[in-house]
Short mmCIF file of C-alpha atoms in Angstrom, two decimals:
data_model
loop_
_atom_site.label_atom_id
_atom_site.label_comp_id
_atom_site.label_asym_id
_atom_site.label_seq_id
_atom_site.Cartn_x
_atom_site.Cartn_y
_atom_site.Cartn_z
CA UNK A 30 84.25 109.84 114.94
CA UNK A 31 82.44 107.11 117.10
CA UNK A 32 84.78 106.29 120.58
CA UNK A 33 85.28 102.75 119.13
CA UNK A 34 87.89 104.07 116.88
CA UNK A 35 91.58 103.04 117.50
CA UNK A 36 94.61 103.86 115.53
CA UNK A 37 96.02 101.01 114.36
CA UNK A 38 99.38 102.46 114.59
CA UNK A 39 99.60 104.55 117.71
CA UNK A 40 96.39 103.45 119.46
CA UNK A 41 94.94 107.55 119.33
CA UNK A 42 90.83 107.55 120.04
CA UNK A 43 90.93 110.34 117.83
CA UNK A 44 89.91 109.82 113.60
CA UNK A 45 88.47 112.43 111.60
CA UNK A 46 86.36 110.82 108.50
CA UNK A 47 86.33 112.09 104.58
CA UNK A 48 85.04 111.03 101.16
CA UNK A 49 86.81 110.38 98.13
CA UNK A 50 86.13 109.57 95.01
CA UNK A 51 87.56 108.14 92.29
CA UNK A 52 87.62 106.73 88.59
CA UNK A 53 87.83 103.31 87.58
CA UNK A 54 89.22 101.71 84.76
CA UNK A 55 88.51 101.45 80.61
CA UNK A 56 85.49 103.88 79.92
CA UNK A 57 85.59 105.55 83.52
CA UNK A 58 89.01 106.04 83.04
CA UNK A 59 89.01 107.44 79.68
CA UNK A 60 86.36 110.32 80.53
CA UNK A 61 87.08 110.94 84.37
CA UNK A 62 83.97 109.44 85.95
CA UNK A 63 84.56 109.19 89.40
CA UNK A 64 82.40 106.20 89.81
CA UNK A 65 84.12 104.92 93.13
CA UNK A 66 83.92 106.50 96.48
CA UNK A 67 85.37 105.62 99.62
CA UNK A 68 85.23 106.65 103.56
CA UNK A 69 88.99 107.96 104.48
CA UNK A 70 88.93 107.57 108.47
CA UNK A 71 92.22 109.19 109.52
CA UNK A 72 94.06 109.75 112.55
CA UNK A 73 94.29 113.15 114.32
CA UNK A 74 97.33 112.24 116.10
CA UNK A 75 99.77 110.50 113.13
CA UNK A 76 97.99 110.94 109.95
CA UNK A 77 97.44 107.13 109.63
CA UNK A 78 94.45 106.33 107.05
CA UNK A 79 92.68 103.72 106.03
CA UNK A 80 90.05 103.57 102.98
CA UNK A 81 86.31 101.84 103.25
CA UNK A 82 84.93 101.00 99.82
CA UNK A 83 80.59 102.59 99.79
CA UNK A 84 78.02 101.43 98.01
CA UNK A 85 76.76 103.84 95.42
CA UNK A 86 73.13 104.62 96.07
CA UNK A 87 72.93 107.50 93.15
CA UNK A 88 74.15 108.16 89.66
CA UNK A 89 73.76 111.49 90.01
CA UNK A 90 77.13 112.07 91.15
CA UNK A 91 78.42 110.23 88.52
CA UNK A 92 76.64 112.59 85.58
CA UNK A 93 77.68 115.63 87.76
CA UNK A 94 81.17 114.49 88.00
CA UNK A 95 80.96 113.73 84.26
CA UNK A 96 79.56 117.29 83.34
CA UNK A 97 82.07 119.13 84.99
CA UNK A 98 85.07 117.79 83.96
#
């Protein structure tokens, strides 16, 4: 993680950064699509985490998501 990271809750430098994804709602929902991904930047020190919506660039996650669940 860049230096300009501070916890929010006990002011660590320290984040590490992950991707989720998840489904949405109605048809999404219904068949598992994980059509929503988000950055998880967490801190090292206190396991503090906070979630930053992406913009999709590709459907091909979403058809690979859909074909193996």
């Amino acid at each position: 993680m860049k230096n300009s990271y501070s916890c929010a809750k006990c002011g660590s430098k320290k984040a590490s950064v992950d991707v989720i994804r998840t489904t949405g709602s109605g048809f999404t929902r219904f068949f598992n699509i994980q059509n929503r991904k988000f950055k998880a930047v967490s801190c090292e020190r206190c396991g503090y985490t906070e979630f930053y919506k992406t913009i999709n660039t590709s459907g091909a996650g979403d058809v690979l998501d859909f074909l193996t669940n």
